[in-house]
CSV table of C-alpha atoms in Angstrom, one decimal:
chain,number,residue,atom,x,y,z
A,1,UNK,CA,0.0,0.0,0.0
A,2,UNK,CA,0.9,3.3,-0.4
A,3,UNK,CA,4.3,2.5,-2.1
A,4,UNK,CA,4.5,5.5,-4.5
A,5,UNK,CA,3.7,8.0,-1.7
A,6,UNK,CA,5.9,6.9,1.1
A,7,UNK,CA,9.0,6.7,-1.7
A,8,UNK,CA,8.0,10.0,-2.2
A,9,UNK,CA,8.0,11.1,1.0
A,10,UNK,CA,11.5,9.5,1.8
A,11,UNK,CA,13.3,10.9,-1.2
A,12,UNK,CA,11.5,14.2,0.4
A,13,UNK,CA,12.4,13.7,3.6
A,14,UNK,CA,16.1,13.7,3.1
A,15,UNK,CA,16.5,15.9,1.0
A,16,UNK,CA,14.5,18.4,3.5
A,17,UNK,CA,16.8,17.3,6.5
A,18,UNK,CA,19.8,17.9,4.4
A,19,UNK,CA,18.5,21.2,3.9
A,20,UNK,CA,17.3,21.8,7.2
A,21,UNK,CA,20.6,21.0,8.6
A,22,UNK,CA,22.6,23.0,6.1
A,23,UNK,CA,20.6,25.9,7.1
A,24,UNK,CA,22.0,28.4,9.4
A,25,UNK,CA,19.2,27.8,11.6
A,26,UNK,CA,16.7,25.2,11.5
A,27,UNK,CA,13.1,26.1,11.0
A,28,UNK,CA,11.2,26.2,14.4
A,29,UNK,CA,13.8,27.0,16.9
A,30,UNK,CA,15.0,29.9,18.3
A,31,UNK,CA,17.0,30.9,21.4
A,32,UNK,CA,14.6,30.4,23.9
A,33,UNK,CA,11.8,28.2,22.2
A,34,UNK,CA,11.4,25.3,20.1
A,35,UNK,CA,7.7,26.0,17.8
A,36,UNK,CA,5.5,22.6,17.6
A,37,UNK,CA,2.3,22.0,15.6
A,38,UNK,CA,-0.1,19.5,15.9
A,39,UNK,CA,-3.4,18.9,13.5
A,40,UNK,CA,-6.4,17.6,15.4
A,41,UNK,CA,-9.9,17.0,15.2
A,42,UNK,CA,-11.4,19.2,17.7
A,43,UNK,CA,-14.9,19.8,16.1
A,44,UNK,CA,-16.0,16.9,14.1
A,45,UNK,CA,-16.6,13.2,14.5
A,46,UNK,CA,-13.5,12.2,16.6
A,47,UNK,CA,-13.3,15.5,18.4
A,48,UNK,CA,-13.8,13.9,21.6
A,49,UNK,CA,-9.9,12.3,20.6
A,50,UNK,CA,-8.6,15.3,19.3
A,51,UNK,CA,-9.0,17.0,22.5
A,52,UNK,CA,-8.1,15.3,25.2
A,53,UNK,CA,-4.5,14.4,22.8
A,54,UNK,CA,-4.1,18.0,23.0
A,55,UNK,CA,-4.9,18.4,26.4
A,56,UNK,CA,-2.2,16.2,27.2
A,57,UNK,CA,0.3,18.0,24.9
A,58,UNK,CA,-0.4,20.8,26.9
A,59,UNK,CA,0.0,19.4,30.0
A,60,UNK,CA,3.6,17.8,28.9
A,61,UNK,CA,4.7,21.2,27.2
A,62,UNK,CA,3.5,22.9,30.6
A,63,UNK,CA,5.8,20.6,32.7
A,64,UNK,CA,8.5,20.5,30.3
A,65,UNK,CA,8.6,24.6,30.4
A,66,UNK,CA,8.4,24.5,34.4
A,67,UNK,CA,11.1,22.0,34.6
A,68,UNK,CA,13.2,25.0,32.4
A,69,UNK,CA,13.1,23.1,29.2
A,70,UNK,CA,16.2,21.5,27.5
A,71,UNK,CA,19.3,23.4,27.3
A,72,UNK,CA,17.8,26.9,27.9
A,73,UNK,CA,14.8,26.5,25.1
A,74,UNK,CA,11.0,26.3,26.4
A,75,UNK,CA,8.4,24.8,24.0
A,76,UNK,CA,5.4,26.8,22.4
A,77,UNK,CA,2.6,24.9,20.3
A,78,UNK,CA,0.3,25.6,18.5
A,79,UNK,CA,-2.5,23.5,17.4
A,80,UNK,CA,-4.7,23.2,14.3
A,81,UNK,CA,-8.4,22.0,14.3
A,82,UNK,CA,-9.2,19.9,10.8
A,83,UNK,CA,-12.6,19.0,11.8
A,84,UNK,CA,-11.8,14.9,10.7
A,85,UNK,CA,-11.8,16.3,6.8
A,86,UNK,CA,-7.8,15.7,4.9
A,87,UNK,CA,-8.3,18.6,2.8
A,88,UNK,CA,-8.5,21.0,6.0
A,89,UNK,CA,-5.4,19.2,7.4
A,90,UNK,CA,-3.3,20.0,4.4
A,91,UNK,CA,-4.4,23.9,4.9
A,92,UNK,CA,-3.6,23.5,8.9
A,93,UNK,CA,-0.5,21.9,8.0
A,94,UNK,CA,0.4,24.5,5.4
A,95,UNK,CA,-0.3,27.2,7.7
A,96,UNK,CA,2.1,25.3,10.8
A,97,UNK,CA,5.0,25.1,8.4
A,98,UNK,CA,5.0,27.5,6.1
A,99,UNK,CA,3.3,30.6,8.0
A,100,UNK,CA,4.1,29.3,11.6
A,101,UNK,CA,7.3,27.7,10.8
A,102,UNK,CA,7.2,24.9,13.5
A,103,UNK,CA,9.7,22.5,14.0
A,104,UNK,CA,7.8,19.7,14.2
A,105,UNK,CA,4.4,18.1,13.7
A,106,UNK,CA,3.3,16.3,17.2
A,107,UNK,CA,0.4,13.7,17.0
A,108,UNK,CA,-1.2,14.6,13.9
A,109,UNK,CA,-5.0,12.4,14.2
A,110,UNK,CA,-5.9,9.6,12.0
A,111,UNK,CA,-3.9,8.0,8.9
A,112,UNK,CA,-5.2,9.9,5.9
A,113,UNK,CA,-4.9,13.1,8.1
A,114,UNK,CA,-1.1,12.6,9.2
A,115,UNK,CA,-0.2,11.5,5.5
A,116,UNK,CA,-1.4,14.3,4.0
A,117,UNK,CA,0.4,16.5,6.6
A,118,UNK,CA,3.4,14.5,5.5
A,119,UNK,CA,3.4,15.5,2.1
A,120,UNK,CA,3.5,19.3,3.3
A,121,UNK,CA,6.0,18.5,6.1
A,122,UNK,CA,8.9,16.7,3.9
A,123,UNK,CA,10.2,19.4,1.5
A,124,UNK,CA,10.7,21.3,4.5
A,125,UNK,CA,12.0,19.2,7.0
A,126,UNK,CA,10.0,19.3,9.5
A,127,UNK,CA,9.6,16.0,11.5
A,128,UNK,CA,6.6,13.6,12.2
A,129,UNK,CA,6.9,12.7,15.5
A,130,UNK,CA,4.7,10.1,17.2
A,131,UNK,CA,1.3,10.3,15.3
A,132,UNK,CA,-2.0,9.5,16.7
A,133,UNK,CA,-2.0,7.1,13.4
A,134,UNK,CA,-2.0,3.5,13.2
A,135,UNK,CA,-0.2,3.0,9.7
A,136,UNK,CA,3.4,1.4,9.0
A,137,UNK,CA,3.7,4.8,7.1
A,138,UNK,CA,4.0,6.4,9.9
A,139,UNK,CA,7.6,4.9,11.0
A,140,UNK,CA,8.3,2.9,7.5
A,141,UNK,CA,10.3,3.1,5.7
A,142,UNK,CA,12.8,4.3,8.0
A,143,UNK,CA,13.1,8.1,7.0
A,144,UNK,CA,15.0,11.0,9.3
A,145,UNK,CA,11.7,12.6,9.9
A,146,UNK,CA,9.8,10.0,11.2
A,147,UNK,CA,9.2,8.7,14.8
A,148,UNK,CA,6.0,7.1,15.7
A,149,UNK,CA,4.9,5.6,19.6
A,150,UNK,CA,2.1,3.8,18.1
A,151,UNK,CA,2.0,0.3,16.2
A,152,UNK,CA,0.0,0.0,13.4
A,153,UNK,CA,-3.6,-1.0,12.9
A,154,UNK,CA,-2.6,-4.4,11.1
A,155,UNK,CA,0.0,-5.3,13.3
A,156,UNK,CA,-2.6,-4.5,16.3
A,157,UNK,CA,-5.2,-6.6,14.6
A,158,UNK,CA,-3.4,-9.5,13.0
A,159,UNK,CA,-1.9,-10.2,16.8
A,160,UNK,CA,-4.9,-10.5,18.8
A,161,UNK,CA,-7.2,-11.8,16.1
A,162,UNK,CA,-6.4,-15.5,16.0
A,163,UNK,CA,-6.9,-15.9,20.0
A,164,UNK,CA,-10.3,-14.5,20.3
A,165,UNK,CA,-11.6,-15.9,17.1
A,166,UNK,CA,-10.9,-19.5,18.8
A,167,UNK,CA,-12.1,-18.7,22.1
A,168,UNK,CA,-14.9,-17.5,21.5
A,169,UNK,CA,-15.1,-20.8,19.3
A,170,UNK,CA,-16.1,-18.6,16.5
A,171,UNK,CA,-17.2,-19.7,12.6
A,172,UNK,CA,-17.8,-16.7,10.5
A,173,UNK,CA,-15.6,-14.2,10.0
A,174,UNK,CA,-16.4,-10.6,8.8
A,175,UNK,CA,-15.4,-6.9,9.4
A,176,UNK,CA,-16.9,-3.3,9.1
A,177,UNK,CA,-14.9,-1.1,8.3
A,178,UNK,CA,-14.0,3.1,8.0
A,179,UNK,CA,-13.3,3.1,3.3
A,180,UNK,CA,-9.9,4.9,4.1
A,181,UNK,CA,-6.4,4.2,4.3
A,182,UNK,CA,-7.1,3.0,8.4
A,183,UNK,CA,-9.8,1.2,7.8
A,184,UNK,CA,-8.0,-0.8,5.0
A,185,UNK,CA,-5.4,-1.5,6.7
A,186,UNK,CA,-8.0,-2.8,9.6
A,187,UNK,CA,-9.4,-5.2,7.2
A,188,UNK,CA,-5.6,-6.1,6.4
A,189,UNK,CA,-4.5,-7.3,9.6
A,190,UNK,CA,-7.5,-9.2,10.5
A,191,UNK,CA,-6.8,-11.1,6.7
A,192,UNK,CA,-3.5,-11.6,7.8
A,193,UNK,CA,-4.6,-12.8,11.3
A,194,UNK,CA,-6.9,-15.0,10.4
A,195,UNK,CA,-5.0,-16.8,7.5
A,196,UNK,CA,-2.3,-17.9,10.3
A,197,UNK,CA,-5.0,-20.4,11.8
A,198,UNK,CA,-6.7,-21.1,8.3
A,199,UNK,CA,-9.6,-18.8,8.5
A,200,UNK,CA,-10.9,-15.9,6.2
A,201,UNK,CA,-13.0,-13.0,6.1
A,202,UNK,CA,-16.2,-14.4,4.5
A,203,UNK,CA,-17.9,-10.6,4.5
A,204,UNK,CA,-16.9,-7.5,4.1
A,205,UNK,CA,-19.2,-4.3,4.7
A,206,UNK,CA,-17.6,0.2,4.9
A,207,UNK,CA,-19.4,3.0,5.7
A,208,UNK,CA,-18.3,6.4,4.3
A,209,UNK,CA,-15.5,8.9,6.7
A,210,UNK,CA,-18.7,10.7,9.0
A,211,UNK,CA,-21.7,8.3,8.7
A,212,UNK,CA,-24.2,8.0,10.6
A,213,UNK,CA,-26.5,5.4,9.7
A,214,UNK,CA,-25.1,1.4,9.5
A,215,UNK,CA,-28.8,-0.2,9.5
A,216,UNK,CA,-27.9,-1.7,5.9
A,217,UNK,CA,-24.7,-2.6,7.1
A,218,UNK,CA,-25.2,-4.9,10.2
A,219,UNK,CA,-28.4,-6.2,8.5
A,220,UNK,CA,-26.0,-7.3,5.8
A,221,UNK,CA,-23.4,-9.0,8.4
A,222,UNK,CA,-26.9,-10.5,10.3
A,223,UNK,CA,-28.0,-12.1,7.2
A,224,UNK,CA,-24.4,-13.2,6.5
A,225,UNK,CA,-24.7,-15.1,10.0
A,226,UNK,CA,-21.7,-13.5,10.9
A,227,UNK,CA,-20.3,-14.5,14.3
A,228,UNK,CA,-16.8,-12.7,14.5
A,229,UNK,CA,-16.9,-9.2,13.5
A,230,UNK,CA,-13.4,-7.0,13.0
A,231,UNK,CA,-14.4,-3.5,13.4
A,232,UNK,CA,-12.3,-1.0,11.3
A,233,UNK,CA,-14.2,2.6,13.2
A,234,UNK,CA,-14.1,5.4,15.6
A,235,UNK,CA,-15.9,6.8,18.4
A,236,UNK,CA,-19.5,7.4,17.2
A,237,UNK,CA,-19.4,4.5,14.3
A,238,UNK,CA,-18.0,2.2,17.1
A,239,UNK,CA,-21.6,2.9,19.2
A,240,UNK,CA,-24.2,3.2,15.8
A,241,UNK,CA,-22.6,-0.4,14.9
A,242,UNK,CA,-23.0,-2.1,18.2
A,243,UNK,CA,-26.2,-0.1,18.9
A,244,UNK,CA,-27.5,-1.4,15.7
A,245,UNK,CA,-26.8,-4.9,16.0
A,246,UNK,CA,-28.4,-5.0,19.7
A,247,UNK,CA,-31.9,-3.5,18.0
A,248,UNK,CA,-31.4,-6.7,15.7
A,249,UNK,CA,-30.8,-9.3,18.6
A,250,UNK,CA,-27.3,-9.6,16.7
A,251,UNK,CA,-24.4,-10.5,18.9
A,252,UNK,CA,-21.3,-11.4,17.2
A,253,UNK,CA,-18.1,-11.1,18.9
A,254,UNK,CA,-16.8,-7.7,18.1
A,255,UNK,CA,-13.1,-6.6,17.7
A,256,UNK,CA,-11.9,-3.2,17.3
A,257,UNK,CA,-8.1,-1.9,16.7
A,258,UNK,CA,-7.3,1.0,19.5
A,259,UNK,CA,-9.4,3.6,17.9
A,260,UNK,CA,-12.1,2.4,19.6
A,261,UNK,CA,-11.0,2.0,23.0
A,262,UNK,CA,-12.1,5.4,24.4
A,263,UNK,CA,-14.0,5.8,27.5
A,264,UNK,CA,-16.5,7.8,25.2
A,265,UNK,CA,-17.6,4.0,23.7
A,266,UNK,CA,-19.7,3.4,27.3
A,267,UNK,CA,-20.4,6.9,28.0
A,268,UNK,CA,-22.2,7.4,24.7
A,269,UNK,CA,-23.3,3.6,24.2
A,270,UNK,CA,-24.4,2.6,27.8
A,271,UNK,CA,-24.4,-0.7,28.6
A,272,UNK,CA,-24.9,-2.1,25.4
A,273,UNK,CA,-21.1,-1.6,24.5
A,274,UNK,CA,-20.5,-4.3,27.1
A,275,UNK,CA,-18.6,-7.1,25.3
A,276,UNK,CA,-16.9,-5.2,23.0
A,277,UNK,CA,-12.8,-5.9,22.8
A,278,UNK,CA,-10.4,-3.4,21.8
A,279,UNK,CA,-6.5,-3.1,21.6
A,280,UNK,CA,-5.0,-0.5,23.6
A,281,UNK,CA,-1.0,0.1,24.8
A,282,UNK,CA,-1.6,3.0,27.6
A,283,UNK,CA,-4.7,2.2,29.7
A,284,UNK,CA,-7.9,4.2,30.2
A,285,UNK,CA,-7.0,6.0,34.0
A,286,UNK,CA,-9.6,5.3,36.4
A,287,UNK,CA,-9.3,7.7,39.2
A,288,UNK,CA,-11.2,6.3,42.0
A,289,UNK,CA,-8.8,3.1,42.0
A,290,UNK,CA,-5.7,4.6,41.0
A,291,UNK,CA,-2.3,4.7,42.3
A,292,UNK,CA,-1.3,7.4,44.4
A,293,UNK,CA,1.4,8.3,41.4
A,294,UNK,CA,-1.6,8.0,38.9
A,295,UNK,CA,-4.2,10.1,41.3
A,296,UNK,CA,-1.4,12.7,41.9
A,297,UNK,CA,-1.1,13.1,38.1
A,298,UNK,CA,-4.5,13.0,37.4
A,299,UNK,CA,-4.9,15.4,40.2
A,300,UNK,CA,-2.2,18.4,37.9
A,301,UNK,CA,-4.1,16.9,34.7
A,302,UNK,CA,-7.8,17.8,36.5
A,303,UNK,CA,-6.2,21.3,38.1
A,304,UNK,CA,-5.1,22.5,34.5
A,305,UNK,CA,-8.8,21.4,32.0
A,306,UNK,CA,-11.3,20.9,35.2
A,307,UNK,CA,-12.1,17.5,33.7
A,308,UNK,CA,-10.5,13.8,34.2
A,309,UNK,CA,-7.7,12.7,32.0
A,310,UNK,CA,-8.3,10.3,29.4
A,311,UNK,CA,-6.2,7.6,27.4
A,312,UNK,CA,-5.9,9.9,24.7
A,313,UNK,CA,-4.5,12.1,27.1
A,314,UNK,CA,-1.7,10.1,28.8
A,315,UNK,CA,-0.9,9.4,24.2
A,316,UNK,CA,-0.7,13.4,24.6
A,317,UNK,CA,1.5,13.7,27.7
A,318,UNK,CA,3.6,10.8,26.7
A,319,UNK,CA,4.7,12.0,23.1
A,320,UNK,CA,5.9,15.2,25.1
A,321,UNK,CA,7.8,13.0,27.3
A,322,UNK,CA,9.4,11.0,24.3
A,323,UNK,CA,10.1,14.7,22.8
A,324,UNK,CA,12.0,16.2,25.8
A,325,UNK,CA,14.1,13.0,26.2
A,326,UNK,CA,15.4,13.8,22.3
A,327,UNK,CA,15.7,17.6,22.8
A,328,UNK,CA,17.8,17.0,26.5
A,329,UNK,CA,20.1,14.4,24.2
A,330,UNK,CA,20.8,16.7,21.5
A,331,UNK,CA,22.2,19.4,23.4
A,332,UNK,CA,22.4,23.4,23.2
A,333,UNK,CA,23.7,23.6,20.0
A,334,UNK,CA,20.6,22.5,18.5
A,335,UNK,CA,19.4,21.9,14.7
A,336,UNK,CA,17.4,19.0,12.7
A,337,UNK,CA,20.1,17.1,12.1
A,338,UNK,CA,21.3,17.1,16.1
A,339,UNK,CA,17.3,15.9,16.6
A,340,UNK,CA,17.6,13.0,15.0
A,341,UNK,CA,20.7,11.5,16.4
A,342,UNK,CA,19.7,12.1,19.5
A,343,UNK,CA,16.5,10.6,19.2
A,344,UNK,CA,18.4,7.7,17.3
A,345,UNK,CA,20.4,7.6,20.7
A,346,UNK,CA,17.4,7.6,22.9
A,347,UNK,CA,17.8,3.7,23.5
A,348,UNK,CA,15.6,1.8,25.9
A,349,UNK,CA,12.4,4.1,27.3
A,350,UNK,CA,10.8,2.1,30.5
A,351,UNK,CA,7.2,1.0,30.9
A,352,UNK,CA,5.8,3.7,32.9
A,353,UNK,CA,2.8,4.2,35.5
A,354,UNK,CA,0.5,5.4,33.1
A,355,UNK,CA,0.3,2.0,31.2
A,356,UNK,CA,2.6,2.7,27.7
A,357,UNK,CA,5.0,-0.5,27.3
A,358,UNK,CA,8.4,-0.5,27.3
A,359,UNK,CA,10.2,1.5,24.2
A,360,UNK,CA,13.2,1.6,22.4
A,361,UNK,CA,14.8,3.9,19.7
A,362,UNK,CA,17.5,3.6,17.5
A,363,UNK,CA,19.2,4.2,13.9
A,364,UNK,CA,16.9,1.4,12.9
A,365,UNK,CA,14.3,1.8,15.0
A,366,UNK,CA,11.9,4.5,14.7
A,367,UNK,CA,8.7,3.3,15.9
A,368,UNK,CA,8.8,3.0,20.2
A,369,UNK,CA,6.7,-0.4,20.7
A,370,UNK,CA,5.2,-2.7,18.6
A,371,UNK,CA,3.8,-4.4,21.8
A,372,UNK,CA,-0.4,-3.9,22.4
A,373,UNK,CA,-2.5,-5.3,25.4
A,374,UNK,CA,-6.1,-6.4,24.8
A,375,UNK,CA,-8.9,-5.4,26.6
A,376,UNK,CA,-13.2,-5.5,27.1
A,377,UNK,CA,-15.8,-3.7,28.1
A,378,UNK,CA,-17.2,-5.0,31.3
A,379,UNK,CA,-19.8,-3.3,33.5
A,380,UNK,CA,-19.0,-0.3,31.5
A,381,UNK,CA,-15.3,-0.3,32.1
A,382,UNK,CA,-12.2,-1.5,30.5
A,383,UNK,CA,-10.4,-4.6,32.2
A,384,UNK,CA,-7.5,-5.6,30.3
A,385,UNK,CA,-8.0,-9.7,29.0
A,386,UNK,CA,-4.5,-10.4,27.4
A,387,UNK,CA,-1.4,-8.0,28.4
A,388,UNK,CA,2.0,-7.5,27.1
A,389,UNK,CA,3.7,-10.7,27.8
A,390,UNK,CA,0.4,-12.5,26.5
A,391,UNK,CA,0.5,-11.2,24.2
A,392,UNK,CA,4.0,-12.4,22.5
């Protein structure tokens, strides 16, 4: 998939670091700040994603600046709202690099939405780090300007797929799926899941980026007699899907890639969303039986938005994290091409309270973990089934 871009976008990225780092200063930092973008959905379907990730970017650029930054140099960021639609993103992301001149793009939402931002970012070296984008593009092939935290949807999907399809002594496999590049690659990784114990997808059923309505969908997958269903979708698709097939008396198994594990799915779906499995890395923070180390960071989370913290905002915190341990490496004397050894040089990252798996980063290594946990619904919260050493 994707070949022609993502040579494209290589050839672009090096030649854009090579100019970056001949440059006599690189684009985005200055003597006392480093300028980050991100491009997020803040007002359309998956706005309930889009901010709580940048709540936590602002919480982890917050600390960072109180802790006095790296090497003298505070962060400012400024983020871009593309309302869920790839044409806005490539005017947000034109606006962040060319107008705005940021160094960096910070966890640009959603595949098609951080790949078009790619296209912009490239020429002009600006990196990609850690996208809120389950695609191999994100992190292959290996270019300068790419880090990611996250692993992709298929990789996500193909490993948990061939457990719960036996458990749940399943027969008929099918998926519904988002018709864009992530829910493709959805479809891909159950395909590829499912082939390694000799099983296929016998139907296949999409709904178009911002529907609504999935009636003639899970009718479809009903009549199949469907028993397994891979779900390629978001927040409010997850919920009309599931809500849908309940009205039916249809209860397949359903499976959905980490896009769907949200604390939104029971809040909006009740207790019909009970059942439902997702993949996750970080875990959804319950407050009332946290840690004290979790409650104390909650607590500074809760003081700065006046609302609990989310999964999607520990993604948030923790990309600013995986920043400030690059720009502390690359010391004083900063530019793109410092960046990116040091972030080459980052090595090992430990599993941390907040749930994110053990990391590592390298010269040939750009994406953190490719480690997920799997988790269900139960009584309206998410208990983790299969974790990381399960999961191998």
């Amino acid at each position: 998939m994707h070949i022609d871009r993502i040579a494209r976008f290589g050839a672009a990225a090096v030649l854009g670091l090579a100019g970056a780092a001949a440059s006599a200063q690189t684009q985005g930092i200055g003597k006392d700040e480093i300028a980050l973008g991100s491009v997020l959905d803040l007002s359309g379907p998956v706005a309930g994603y889009g901010k709580d990730v940048r709540n936590g970017l602002l919480m982890g650029v917050a600390e960072f600046n109180a802790q006095g930054g790296a090497h003298g140099r505070k962060l400012r960021l400024l983020v871009e709202d593309n309302g869920y639609d790839p044409k806005r993103t490539v005017l947000a992301a034109q606006k962040l690099v060319n107008q705005d001149k940021v160094f960096a793009l910070v966890g640009t939402f959603g595949t098609p939405h951080a790949l078009a931002a790619m296209q912009v970012q490239a020429p002009k070296g600006v990196f990609s780090l850690f996208p809120m984008a389950l695609s191999r593009d994100m992190y292959e092939p290996l270019s300068k300007l790419k880090y990611a935290m996250l692993p992709s949807s298929v990789d996500q999907i193909r490993g948990v797929v061939p457990g719960i399809y036996q458990r749940s002594k399943a027969r008929k496999a099918c998926t519904l799926y988002q018709d864009d590049d992530y829910g493709r690659e959805v479809v891909q990784g159950a395909e590829a899941g499912l082939q390694s114990i000799g099983a296929v997808l016998a139907e296949r059923t999409s709904y178009k980026r911002g529907a609504t309505d999935f009636s003639s969908q899970v009718a479809r997958l009903k009549s199949a007699d469907c028993d397994f269903v891979v779900l390629g979708t978001v927040i409010r698709e997850t919920v009309g899907a599931i809500a849908e097939a309940r009205k039916l008396q249809y209860a397949p198994t359903f499976v959905a890639a980490s896009t769907a594990y949200s604390d939104l799915i029971p809040k909006l779906g009740g207790k019909d969303m009970d059942g439902l499995y997702a993949v996750t890395t970080a875990q959804q923070p319950y407050l009332d039986d946290a840690s004290p180390a979790i409650a104390a960071w909650a607590a500074r989370y809760q003081a700065q938005f006046k609302e609990a913290p989310t999964v999607f905002s520990v993604y948030g915190f923790t990309m600013i994290e995986l920043l400030a341990k690059g720009l502390r490496k690359a010391g004083g004397d900063l530019d793109a091409e410092r960046f990116g050894k040091a972030m080459d040089s980052i090595g090992d990252v430990p599993g941390d309270m907040l749930g994110n798996p053990p990391m590592h980063f390298s010269p040939t290594r750009h994406l953190g973990s490719d480690r997920s946990r799997l988790s269900q619904l139960q009584g309206g919260r998410w208990k983790v089934v299969l974790d990381y050493d399960q999961m191998q």
